[in-house]
PDB file of C-alpha atoms in Angstrom:
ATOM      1  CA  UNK A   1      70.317 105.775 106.551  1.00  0.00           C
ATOM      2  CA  UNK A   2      72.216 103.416 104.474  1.00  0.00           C
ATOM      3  CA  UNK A   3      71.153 102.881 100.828  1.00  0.00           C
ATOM      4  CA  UNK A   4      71.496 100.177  98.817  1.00  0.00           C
ATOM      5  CA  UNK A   5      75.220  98.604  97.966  1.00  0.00           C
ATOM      6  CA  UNK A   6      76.570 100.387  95.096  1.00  0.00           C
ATOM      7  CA  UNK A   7      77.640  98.465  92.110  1.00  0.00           C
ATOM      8  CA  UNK A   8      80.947  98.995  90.275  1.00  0.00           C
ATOM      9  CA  UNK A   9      80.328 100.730  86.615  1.00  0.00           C
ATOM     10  CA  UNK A  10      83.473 102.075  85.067  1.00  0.00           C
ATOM     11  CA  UNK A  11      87.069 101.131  86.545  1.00  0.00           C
ATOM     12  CA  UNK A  12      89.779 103.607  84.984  1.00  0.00           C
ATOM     13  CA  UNK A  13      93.573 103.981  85.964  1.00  0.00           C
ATOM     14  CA  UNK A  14      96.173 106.775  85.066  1.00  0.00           C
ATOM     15  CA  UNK A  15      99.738 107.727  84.861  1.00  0.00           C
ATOM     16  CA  UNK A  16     101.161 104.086  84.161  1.00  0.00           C
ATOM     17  CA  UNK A  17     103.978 105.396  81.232  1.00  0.00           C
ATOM     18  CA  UNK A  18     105.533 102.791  81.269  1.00  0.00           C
ATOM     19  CA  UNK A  19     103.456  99.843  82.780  1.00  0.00           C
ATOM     20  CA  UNK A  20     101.166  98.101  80.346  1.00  0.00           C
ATOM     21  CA  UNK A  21      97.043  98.527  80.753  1.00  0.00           C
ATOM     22  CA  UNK A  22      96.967  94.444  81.319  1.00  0.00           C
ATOM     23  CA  UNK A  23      99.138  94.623  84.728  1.00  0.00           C
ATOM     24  CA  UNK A  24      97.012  97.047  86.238  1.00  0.00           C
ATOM     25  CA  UNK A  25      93.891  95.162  85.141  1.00  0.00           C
ATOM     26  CA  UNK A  26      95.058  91.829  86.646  1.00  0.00           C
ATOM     27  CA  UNK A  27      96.438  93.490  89.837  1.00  0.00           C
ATOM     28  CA  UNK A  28      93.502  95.619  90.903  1.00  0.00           C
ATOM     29  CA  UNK A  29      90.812  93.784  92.573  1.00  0.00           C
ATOM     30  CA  UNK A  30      87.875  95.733  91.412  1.00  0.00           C
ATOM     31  CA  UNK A  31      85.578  94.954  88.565  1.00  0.00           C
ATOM     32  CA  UNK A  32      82.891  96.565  86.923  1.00  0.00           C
ATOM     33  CA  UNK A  33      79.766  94.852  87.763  1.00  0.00           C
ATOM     34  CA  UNK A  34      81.214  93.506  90.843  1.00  0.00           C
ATOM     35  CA  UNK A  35      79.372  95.014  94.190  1.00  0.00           C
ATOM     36  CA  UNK A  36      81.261  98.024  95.587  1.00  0.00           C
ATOM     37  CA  UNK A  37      83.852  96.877  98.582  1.00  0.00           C
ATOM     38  CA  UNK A  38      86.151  98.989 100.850  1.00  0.00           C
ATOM     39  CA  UNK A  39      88.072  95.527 101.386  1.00  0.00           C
ATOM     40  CA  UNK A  40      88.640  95.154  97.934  1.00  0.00           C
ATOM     41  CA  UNK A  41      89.785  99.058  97.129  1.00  0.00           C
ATOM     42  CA  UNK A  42      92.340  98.149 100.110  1.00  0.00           C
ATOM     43  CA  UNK A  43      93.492  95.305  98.727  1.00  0.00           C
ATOM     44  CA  UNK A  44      94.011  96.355  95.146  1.00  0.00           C
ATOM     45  CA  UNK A  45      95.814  99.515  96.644  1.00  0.00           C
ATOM     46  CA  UNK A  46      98.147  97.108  98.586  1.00  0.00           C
ATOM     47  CA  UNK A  47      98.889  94.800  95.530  1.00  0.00           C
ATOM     48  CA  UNK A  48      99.450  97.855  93.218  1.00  0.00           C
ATOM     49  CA  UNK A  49     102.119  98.964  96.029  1.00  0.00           C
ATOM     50  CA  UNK A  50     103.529  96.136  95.879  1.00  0.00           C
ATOM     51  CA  UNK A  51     104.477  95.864  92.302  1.00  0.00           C
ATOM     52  CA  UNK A  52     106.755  98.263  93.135  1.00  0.00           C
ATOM     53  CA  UNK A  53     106.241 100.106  89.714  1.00  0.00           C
ATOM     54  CA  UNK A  54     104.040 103.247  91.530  1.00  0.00           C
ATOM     55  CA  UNK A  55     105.034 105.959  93.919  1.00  0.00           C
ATOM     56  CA  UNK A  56     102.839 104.945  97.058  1.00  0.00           C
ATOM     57  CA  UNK A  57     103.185 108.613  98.422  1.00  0.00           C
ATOM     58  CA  UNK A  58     101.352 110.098  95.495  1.00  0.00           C
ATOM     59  CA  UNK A  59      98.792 107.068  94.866  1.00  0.00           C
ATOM     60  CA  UNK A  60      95.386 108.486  94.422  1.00  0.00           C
ATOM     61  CA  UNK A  61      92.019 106.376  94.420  1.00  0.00           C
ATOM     62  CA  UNK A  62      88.638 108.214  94.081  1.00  0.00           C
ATOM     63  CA  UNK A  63      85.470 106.769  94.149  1.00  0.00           C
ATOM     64  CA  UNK A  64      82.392 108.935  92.801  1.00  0.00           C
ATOM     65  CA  UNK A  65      78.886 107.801  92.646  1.00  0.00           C
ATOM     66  CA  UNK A  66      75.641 108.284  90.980  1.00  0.00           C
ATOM     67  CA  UNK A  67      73.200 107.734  93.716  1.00  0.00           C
ATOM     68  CA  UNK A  68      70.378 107.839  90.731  1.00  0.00           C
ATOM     69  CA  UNK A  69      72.052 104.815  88.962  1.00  0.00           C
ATOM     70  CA  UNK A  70      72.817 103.316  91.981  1.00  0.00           C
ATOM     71  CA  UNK A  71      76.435 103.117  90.473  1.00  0.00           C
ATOM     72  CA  UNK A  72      80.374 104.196  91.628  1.00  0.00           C
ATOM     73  CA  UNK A  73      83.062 104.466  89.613  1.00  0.00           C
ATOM     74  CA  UNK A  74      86.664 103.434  89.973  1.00  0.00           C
ATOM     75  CA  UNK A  75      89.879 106.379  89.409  1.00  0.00           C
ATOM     76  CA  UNK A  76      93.063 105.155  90.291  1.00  0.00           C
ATOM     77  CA  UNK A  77      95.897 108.130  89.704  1.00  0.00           C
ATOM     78  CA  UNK A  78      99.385 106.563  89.389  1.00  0.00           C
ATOM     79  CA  UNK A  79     103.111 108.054  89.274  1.00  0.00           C
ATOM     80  CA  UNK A  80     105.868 105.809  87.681  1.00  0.00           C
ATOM     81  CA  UNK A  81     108.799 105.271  89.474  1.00  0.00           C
ATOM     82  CA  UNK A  82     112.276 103.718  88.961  1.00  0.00           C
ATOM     83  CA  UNK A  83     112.082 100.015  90.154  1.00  0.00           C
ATOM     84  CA  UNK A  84     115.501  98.430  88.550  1.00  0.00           C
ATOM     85  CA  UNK A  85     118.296  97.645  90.458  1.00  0.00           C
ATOM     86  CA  UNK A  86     121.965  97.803  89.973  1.00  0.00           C
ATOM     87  CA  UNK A  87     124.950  96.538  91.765  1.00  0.00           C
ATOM     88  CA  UNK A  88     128.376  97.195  91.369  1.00  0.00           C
ATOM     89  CA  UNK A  89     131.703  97.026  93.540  1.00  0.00           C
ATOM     90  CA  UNK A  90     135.179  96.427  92.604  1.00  0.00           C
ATOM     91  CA  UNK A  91     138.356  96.392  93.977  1.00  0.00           C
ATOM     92  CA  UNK A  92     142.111  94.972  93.600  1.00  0.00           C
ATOM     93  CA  UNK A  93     143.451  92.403  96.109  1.00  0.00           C
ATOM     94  CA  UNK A  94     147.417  92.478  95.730  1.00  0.00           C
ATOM     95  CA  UNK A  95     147.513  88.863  95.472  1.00  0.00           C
ATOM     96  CA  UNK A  96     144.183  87.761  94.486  1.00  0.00           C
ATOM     97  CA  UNK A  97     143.541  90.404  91.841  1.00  0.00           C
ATOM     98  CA  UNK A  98     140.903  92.412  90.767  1.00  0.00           C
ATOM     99  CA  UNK A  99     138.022  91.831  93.100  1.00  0.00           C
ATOM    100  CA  UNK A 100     134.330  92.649  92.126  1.00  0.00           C
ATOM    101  CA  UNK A 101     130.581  92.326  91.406  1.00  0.00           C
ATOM    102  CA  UNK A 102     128.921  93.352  88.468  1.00  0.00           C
ATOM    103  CA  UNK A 103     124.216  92.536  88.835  1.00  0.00           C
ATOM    104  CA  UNK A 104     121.857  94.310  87.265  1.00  0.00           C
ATOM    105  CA  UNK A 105     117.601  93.573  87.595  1.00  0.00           C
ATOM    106  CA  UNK A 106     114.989  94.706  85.773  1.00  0.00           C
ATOM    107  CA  UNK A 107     111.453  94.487  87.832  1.00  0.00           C
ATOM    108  CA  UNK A 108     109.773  95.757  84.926  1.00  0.00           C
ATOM    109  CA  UNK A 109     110.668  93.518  82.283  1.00  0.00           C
ATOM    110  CA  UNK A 110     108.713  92.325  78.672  1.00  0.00           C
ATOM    111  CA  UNK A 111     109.624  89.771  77.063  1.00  0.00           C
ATOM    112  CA  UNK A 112     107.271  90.076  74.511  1.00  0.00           C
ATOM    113  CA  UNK A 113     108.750  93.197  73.107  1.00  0.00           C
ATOM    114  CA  UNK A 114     111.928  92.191  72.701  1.00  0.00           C
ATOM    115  CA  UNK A 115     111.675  92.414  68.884  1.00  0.00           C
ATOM    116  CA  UNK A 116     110.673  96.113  68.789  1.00  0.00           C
ATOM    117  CA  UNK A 117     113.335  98.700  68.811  1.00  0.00           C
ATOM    118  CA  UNK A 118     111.535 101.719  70.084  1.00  0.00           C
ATOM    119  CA  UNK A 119     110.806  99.848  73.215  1.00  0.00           C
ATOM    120  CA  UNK A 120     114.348  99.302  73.972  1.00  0.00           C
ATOM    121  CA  UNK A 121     114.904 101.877  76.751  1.00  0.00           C
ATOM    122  CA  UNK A 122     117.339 100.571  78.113  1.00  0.00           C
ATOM    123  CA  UNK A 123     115.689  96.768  78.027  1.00  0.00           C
ATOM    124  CA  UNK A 124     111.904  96.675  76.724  1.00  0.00           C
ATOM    125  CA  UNK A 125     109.579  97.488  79.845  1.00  0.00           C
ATOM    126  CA  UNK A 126     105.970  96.923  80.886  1.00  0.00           C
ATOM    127  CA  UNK A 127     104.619  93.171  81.304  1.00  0.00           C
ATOM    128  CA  UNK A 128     105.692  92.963  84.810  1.00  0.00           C
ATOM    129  CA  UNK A 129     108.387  90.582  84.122  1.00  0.00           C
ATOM    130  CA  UNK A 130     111.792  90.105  86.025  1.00  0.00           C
ATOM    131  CA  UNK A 131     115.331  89.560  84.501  1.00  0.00           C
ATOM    132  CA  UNK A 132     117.977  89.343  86.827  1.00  0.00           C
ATOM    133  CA  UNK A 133     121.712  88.717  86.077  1.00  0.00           C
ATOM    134  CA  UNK A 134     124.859  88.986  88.316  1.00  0.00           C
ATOM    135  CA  UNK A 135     128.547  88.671  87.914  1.00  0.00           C
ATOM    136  CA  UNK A 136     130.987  87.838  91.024  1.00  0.00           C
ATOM    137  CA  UNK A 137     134.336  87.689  90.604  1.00  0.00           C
ATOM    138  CA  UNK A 138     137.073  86.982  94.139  1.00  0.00           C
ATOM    139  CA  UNK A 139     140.386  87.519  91.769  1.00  0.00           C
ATOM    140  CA  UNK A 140     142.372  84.208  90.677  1.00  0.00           C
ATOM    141  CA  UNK A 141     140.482  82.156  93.504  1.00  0.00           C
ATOM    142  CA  UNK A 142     136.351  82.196  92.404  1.00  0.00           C
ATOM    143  CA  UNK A 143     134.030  83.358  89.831  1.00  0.00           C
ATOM    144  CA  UNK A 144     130.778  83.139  90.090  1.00  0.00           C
ATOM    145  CA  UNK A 145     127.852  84.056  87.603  1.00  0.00           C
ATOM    146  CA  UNK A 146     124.022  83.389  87.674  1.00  0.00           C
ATOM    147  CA  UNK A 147     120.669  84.608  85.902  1.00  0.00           C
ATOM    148  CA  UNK A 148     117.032  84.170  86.449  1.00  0.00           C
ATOM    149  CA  UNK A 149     113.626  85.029  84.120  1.00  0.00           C
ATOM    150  CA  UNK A 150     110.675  85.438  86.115  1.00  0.00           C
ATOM    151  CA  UNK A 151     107.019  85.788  84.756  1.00  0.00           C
ATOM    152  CA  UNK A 152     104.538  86.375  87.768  1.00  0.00           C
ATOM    153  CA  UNK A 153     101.114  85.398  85.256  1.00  0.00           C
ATOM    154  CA  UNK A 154     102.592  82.855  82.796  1.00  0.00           C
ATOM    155  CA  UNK A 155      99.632  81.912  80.604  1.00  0.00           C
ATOM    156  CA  UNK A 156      98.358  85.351  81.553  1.00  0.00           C
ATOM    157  CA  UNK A 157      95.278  83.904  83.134  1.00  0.00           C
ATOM    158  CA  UNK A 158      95.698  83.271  86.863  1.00  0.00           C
ATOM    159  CA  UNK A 159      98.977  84.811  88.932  1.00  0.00           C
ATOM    160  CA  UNK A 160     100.353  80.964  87.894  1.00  0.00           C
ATOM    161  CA  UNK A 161     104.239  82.295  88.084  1.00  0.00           C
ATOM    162  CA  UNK A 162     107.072  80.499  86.246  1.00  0.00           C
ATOM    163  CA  UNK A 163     110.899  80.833  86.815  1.00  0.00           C
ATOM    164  CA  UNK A 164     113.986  79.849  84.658  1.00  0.00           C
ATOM    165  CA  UNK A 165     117.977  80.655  85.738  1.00  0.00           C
ATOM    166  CA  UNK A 166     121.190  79.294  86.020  1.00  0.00           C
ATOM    167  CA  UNK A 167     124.132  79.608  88.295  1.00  0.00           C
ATOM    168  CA  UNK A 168     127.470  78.823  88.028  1.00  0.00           C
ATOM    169  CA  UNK A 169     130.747  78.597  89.838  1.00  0.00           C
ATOM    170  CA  UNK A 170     134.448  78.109  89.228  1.00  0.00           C
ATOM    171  CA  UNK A 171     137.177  77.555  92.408  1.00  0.00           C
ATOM    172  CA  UNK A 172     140.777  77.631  91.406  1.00  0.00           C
ATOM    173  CA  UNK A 173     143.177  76.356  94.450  1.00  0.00           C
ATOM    174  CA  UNK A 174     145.964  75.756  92.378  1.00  0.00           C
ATOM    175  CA  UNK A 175     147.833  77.603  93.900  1.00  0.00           C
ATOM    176  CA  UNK A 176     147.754  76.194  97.399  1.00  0.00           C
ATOM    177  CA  UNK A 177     148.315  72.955  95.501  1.00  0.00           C
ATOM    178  CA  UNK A 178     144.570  72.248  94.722  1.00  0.00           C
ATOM    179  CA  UNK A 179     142.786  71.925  91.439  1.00  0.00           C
ATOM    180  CA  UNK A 180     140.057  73.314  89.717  1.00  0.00           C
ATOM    181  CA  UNK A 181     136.021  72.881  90.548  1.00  0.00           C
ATOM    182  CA  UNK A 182     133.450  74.322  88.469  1.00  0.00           C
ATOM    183  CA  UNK A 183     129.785  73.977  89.572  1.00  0.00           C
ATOM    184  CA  UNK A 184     127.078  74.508  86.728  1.00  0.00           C
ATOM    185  CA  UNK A 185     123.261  74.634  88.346  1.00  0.00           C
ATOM    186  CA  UNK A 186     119.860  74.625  86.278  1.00  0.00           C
ATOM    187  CA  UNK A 187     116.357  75.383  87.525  1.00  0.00           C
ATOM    188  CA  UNK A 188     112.356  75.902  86.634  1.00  0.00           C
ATOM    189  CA  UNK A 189     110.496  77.060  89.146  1.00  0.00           C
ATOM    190  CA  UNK A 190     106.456  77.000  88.793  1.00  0.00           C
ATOM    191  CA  UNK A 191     103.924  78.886  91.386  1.00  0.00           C
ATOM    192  CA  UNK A 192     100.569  78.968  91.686  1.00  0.00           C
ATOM    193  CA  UNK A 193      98.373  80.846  94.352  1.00  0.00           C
ATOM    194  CA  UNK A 194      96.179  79.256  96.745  1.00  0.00           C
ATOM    195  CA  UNK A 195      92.770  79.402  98.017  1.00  0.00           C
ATOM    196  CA  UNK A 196      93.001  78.001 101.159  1.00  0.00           C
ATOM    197  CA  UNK A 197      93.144  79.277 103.438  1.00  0.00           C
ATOM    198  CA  UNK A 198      93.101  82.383 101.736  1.00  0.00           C
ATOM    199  CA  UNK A 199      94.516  83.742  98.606  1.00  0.00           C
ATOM    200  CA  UNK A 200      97.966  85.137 100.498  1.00  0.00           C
ATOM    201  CA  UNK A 201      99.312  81.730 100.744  1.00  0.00           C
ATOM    202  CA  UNK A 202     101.691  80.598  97.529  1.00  0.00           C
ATOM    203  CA  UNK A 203     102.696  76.594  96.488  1.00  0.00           C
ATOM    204  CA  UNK A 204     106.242  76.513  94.960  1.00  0.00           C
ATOM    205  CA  UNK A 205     107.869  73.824  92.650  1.00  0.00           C
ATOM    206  CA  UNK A 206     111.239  73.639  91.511  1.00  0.00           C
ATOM    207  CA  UNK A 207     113.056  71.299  89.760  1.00  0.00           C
ATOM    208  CA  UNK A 208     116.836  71.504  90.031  1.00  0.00           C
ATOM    209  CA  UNK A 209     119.765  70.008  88.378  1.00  0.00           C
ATOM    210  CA  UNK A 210     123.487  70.171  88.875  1.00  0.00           C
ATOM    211  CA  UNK A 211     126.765  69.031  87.716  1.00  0.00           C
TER     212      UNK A 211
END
């Protein structure tokens, strides 16, 4: 015999160090009040792994009710786990000259806390945010350079997602009797998430300029 669906009472979440309460909260797609739904547990599981903050091998969600209150509760157990990225290469080319690529990213990023110290470690953490910049260097011939700012919930209402960067490029073929070319490139990028047909689907705007 099947009862009565159960209706969400308390929603709790461990284990983010790092992470701040209010990315959880707008990730995870169950609410207290809200009718109890295997879909939705799913779902938020799926989003939370794809943050790419958590260990997915050691994410935990339990779900205990009180069949007198008619309630269930909400535990989701989380590990942190490294999510920045670093590249680096170099090399010397005889002629061309020292070769190499220098890009760092920080999934994880917060803006916000930019002005306190003790959250420098090594670039304040938590709100979700991405900062990505990269250095490219070909010798003599080409340099390149570019960085982005990404922040998935600008507004912090809806997953409304708004991008800034730059690029830029410099070509040197003087010595093949050529001249010089340097490429400077601007964007904004704004995102918003769609209802139809479902909520997977994700309109993108960018405006561009170049010179």
């Amino acid at each position: 015999y099947e009862g009565p669906q159960a209706t969400i009472d308390r929603v709790s979440f461990s284990g983010n160090d790092r992470t701040n309460d209010n990315v959880i909260r707008r990730t995870i797609r169950t609410i207290p009040g809200a009718k109890f739904s295997r879909s939705e547990i799913i779902r938020s599981q799926r989003e939370l792994a794809n943050l790419g903050y958590f260990n997915q091998e050691t994410m935990d969600i339990q779900t205990p009710v009180n069949p007198e209150r008619g309630t269930v509760d909400v535990e989701y157990t989380l590990e942190e786990t490294p999510s920045d990225q670093l590249e680096l290469s170099a090399g010397f080319g005889g002629f061309s000259g020292l070769i190499g690529t220098l890009g760092v990213t920080f999934n994880n990023f917060s803006i916000n806390n930019i002005t306190r110290k003790e959250a420098w470690s090594p670039l304040p953490t938590g709100d979700g945010q991405r900062l990505s910049i990269r250095v490219q260097s070909n010798g003599r011939f080409f340099r390149s350079y570019n960085g982005s700012f990404t922040d998935p919930w600008f507004g912090g209402k809806k997953p409304n997602s708004f991008t800034v960067g730059f690029a830029g490029s410099a070509f040197n073929n003087t010595t093949f009797g050529g001249g010089f070319l340097n490429i400077l490139n601007g964007f904004i990028g704004l995102g918003s998430s769609l209802k139809f047909p479902d909520d997977f689907f994700v309109s993108n705007t960018v405006l561009n300029l170049e010179t």
